CSV table of C-alpha atoms in Angstrom, one decimal:
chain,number,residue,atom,x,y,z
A,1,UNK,CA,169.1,129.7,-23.1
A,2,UNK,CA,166.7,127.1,-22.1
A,3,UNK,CA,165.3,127.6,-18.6
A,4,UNK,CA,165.1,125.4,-16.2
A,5,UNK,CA,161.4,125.5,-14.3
A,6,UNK,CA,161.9,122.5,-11.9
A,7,UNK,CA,162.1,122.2,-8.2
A,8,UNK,CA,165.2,121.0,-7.0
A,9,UNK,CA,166.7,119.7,-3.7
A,10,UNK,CA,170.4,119.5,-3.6
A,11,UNK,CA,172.1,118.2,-0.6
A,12,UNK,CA,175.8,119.5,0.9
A,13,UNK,CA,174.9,122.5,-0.9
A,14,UNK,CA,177.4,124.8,1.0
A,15,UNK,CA,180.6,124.4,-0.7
A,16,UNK,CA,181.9,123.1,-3.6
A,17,UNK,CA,180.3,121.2,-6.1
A,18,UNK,CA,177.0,121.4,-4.6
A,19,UNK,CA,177.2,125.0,-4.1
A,20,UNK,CA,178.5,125.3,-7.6
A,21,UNK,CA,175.1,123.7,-8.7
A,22,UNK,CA,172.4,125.2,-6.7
A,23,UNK,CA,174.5,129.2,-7.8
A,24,UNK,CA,174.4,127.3,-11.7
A,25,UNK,CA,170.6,125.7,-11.7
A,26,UNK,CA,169.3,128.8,-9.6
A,27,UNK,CA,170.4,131.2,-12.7
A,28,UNK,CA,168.8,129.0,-14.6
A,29,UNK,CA,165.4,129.0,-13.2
A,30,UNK,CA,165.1,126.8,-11.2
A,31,UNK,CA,163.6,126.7,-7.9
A,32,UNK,CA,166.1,125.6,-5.3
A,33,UNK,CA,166.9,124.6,-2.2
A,34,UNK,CA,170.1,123.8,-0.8
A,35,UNK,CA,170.9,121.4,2.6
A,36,UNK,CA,173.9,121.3,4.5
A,37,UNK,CA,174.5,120.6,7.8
A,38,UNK,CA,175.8,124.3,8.9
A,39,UNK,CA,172.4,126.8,9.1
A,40,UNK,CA,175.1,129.9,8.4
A,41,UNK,CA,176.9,128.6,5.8
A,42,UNK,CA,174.2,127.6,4.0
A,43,UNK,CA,171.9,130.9,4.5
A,44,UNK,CA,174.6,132.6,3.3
A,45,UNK,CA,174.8,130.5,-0.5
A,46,UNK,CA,171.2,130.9,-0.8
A,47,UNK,CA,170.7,135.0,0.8
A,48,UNK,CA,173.0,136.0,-2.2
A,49,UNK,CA,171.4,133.7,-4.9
A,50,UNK,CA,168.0,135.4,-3.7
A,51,UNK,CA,169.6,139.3,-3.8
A,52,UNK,CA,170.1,138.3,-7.5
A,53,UNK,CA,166.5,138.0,-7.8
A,54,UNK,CA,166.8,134.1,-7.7
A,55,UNK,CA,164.4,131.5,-5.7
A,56,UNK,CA,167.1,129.8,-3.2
A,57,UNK,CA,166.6,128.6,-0.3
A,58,UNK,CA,168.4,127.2,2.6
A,59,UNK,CA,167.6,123.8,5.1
A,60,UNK,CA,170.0,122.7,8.2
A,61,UNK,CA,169.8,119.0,8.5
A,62,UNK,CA,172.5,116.2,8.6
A,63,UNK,CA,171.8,113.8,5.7
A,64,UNK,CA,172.8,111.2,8.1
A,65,UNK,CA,170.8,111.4,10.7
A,66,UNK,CA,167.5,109.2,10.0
A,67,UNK,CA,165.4,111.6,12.1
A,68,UNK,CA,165.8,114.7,9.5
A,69,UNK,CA,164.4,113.2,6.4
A,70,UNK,CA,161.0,113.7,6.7
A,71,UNK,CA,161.0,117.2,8.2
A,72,UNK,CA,163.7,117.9,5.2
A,73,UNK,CA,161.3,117.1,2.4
A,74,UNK,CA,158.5,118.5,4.4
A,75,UNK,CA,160.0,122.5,4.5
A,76,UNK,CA,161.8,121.5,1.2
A,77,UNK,CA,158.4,120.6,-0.6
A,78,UNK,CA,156.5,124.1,1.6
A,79,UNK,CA,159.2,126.5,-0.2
A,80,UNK,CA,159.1,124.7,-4.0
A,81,UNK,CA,156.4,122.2,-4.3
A,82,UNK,CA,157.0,118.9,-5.2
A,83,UNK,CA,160.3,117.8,-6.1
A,84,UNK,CA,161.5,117.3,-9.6
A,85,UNK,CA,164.9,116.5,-9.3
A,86,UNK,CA,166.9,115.0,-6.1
A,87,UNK,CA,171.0,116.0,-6.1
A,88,UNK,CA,172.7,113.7,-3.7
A,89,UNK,CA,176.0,115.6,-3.4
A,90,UNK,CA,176.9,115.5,0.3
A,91,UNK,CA,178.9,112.8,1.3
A,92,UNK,CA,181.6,112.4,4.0
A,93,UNK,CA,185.4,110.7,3.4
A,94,UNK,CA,185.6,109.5,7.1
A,95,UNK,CA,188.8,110.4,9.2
A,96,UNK,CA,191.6,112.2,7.3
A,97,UNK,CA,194.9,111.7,7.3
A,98,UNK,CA,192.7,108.1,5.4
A,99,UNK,CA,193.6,105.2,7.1
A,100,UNK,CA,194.3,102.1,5.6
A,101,UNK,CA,191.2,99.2,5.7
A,102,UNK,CA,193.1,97.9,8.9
A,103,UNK,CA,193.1,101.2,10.4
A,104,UNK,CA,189.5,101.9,10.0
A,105,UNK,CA,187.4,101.8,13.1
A,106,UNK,CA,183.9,100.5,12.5
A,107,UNK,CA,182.3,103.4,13.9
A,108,UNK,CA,184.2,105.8,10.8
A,109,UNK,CA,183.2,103.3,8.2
A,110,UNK,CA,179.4,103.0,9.6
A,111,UNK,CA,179.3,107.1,9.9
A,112,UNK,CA,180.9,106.9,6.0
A,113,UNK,CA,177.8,104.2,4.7
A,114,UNK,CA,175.6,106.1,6.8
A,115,UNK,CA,175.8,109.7,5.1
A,116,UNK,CA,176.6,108.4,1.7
A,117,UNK,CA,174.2,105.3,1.1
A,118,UNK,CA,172.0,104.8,4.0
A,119,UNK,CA,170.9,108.8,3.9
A,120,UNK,CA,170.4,109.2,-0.2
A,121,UNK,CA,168.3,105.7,0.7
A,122,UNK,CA,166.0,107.5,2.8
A,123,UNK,CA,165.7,110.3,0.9
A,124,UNK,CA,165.0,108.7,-2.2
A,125,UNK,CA,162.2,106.4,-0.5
A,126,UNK,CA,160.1,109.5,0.6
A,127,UNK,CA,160.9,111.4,-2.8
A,128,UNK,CA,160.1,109.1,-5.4
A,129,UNK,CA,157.0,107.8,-4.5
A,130,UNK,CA,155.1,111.3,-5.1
A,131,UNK,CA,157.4,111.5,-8.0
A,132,UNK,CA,156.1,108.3,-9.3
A,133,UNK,CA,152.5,109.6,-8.4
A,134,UNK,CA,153.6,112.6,-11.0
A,135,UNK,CA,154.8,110.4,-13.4
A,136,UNK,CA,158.6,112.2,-13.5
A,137,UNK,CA,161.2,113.2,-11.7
A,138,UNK,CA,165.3,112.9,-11.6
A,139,UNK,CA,167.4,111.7,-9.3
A,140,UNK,CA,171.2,112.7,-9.4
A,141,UNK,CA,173.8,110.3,-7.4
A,142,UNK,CA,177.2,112.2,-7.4
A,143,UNK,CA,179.5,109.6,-7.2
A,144,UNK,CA,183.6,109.2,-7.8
A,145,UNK,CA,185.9,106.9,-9.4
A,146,UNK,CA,187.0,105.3,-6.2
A,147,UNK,CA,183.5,103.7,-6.6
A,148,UNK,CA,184.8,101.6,-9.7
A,149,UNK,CA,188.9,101.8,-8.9
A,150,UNK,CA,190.1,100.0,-5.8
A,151,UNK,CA,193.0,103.1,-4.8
A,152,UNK,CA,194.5,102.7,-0.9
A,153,UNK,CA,193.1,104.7,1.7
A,154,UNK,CA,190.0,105.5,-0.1
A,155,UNK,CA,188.5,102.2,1.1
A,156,UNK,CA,185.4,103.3,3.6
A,157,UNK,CA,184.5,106.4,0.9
A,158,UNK,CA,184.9,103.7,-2.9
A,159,UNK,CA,182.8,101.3,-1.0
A,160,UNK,CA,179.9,103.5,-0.3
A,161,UNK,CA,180.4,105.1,-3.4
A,162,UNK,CA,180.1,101.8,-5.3
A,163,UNK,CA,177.1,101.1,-3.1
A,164,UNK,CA,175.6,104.2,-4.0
A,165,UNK,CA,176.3,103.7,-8.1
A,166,UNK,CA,174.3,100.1,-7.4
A,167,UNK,CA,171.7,101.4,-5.4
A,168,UNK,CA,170.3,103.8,-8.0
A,169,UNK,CA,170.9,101.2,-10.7
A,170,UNK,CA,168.1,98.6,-8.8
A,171,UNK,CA,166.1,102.0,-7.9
A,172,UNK,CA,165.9,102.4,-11.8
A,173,UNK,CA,165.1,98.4,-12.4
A,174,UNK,CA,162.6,98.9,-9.9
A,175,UNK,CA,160.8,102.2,-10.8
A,176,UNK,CA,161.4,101.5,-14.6
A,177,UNK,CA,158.0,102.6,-16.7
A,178,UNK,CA,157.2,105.5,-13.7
A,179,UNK,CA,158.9,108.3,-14.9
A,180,UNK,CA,161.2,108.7,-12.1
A,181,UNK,CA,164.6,108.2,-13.8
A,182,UNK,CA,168.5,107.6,-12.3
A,183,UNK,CA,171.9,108.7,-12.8
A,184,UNK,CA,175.0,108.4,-11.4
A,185,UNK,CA,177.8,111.4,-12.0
A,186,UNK,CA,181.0,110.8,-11.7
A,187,UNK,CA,182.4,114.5,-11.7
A,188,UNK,CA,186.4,114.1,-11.6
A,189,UNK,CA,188.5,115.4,-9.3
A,190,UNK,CA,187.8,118.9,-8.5
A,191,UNK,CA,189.6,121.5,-6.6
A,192,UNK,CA,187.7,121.1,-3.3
A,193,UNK,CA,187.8,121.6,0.3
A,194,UNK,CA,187.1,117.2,0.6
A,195,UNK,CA,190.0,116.7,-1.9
A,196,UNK,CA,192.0,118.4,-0.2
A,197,UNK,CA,191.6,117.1,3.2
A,198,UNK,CA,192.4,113.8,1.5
A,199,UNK,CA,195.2,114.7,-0.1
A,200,UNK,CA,196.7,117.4,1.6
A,201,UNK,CA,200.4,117.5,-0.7
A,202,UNK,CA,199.1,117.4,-3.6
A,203,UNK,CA,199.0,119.3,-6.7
A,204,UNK,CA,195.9,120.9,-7.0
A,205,UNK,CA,196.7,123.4,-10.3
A,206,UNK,CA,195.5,120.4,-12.3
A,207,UNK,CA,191.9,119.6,-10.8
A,208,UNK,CA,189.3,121.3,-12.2
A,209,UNK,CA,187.3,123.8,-10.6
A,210,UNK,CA,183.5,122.8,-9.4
A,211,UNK,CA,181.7,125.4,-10.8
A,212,UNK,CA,183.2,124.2,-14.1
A,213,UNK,CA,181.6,120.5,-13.4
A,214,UNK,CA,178.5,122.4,-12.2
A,215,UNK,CA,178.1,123.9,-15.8
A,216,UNK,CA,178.5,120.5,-17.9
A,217,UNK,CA,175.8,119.4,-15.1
A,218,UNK,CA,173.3,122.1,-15.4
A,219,UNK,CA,173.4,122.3,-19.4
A,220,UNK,CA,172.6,118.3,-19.0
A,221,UNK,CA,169.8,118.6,-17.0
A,222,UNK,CA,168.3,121.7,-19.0
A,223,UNK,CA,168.3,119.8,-22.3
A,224,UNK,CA,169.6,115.8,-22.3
A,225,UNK,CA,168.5,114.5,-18.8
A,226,UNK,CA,166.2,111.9,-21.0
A,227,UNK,CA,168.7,111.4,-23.2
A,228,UNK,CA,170.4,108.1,-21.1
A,229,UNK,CA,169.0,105.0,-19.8
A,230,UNK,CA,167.4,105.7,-16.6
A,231,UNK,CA,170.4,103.9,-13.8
A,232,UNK,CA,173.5,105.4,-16.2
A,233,UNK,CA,176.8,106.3,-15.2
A,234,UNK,CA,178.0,109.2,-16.4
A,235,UNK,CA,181.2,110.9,-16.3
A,236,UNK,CA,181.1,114.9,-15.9
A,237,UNK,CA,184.3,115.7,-17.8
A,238,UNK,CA,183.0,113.2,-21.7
A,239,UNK,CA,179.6,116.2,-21.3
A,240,UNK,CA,179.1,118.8,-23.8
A,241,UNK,CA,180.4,121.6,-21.9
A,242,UNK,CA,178.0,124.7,-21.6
């Protein structure tokens, strides 16, 4: 089993998918540490990764908020050194029941943009420079297939999805030749707490479960991370599973 000696920041790393991938790339190695917005929660997710013998840690900060960037990747970088690989997971779907476009209030759709573009922006511009300075580094935009289908309801969460997808495409034009490299994952719809806020009658024995997404992810990144174009779009379910 090919181990995975990298420093890794994963954000919304509490639940679901992200908690799937910081329990899957901690076994593997690698040094971890895991935001969310809840202290608690997150302690929790990393407290029993570290009773395994594991290196996990655990951040409290709001990806959205501009003013916990800096102090993120400054404790982040104290517990594992420089980062290798940036997981934008968290990301918010606005109000739920979803409202229709019409319905949206500003506010909802600016709070939306602002977690799921504006704060994997920031992040990325105080990351990737040292990365670039390193010559390497990865960095994972979990995205969704609203980003690239127009469904109703989903309008505030597919826009800054597809603005996500296109932001790391010009981050890869731009950084091409550093060693800092891009991908977008597009895992499917999983059995989560978001999905099912958003759809809240539906049938949910057909999703599939995160931590199987999280395995397809971590096998990727342990041996074909360099195997894509740097600003690819992948989708989790057409990946060797583990």
């Amino acid at each position: 089993m090919n181990r995975i000696d990298k420093s890794i920041l994963i954000t919304g790393a509490s639940r679901g998918l992200g908690l799937a991938l910081m329990n899957g790339l901690a076994r593997r190695g690698a040094r971890v540490v895991g935001v969310a917005r809840h202290a608690a929660e997150m302690e929790t997710v990393a407290e029993a990764l570290r009773w395994e013998g594991l290196e996990a840690h655990a951040l409290a900060y709001d990806v959205g908020d501009k003013e916990a960037i800096y102090p993120m990747v400054g404790a982040a970088t104290a517990l594992v050194g420089p980062l290798d690989v940036l997981v934008h997971n968290a990301s918010t779907l606005g109000p739920t029941p979803l409202p229709l476009l019409l319905d949206t209030a500003c506010e909802d759709l600016q709070r939306v943009l602002e977690v799921n573009v504006v704060g994997p922006f920031r992040l990325t511009k105080v990351v990737a420079g040292n990365m670039a300075v390193r010559g390497k580094g990865l960095v994972m935009h979990i995205t969704s297939d609203a980003a690239v289908s127009a469904y109703p309801r989903w309008g505030a969460y597919g826009v800054s999805k597809a603005a996500l997808e296109h932001l790391g495409r010009v981050w890869a034009a731009e950084l091409e030749g550093t060693g800092v490299r891009f991908v977008s994952v597009d895992p499917g719809e999983m059995d989560t707490r978001m999905y099912r806020d958003a759809v809240p009658d539906g049938d949910y024995s057909q999703l599939s479960r995160p931590e199987a997404v999280a395995a397809r992810l971590v096998e990727w990144v342990a041996w074909r991370s360099e195997s894509v174009p740097s600003g690819a779009r992948l989708e989790a379910a057409k990946l060797e599973a583990a």
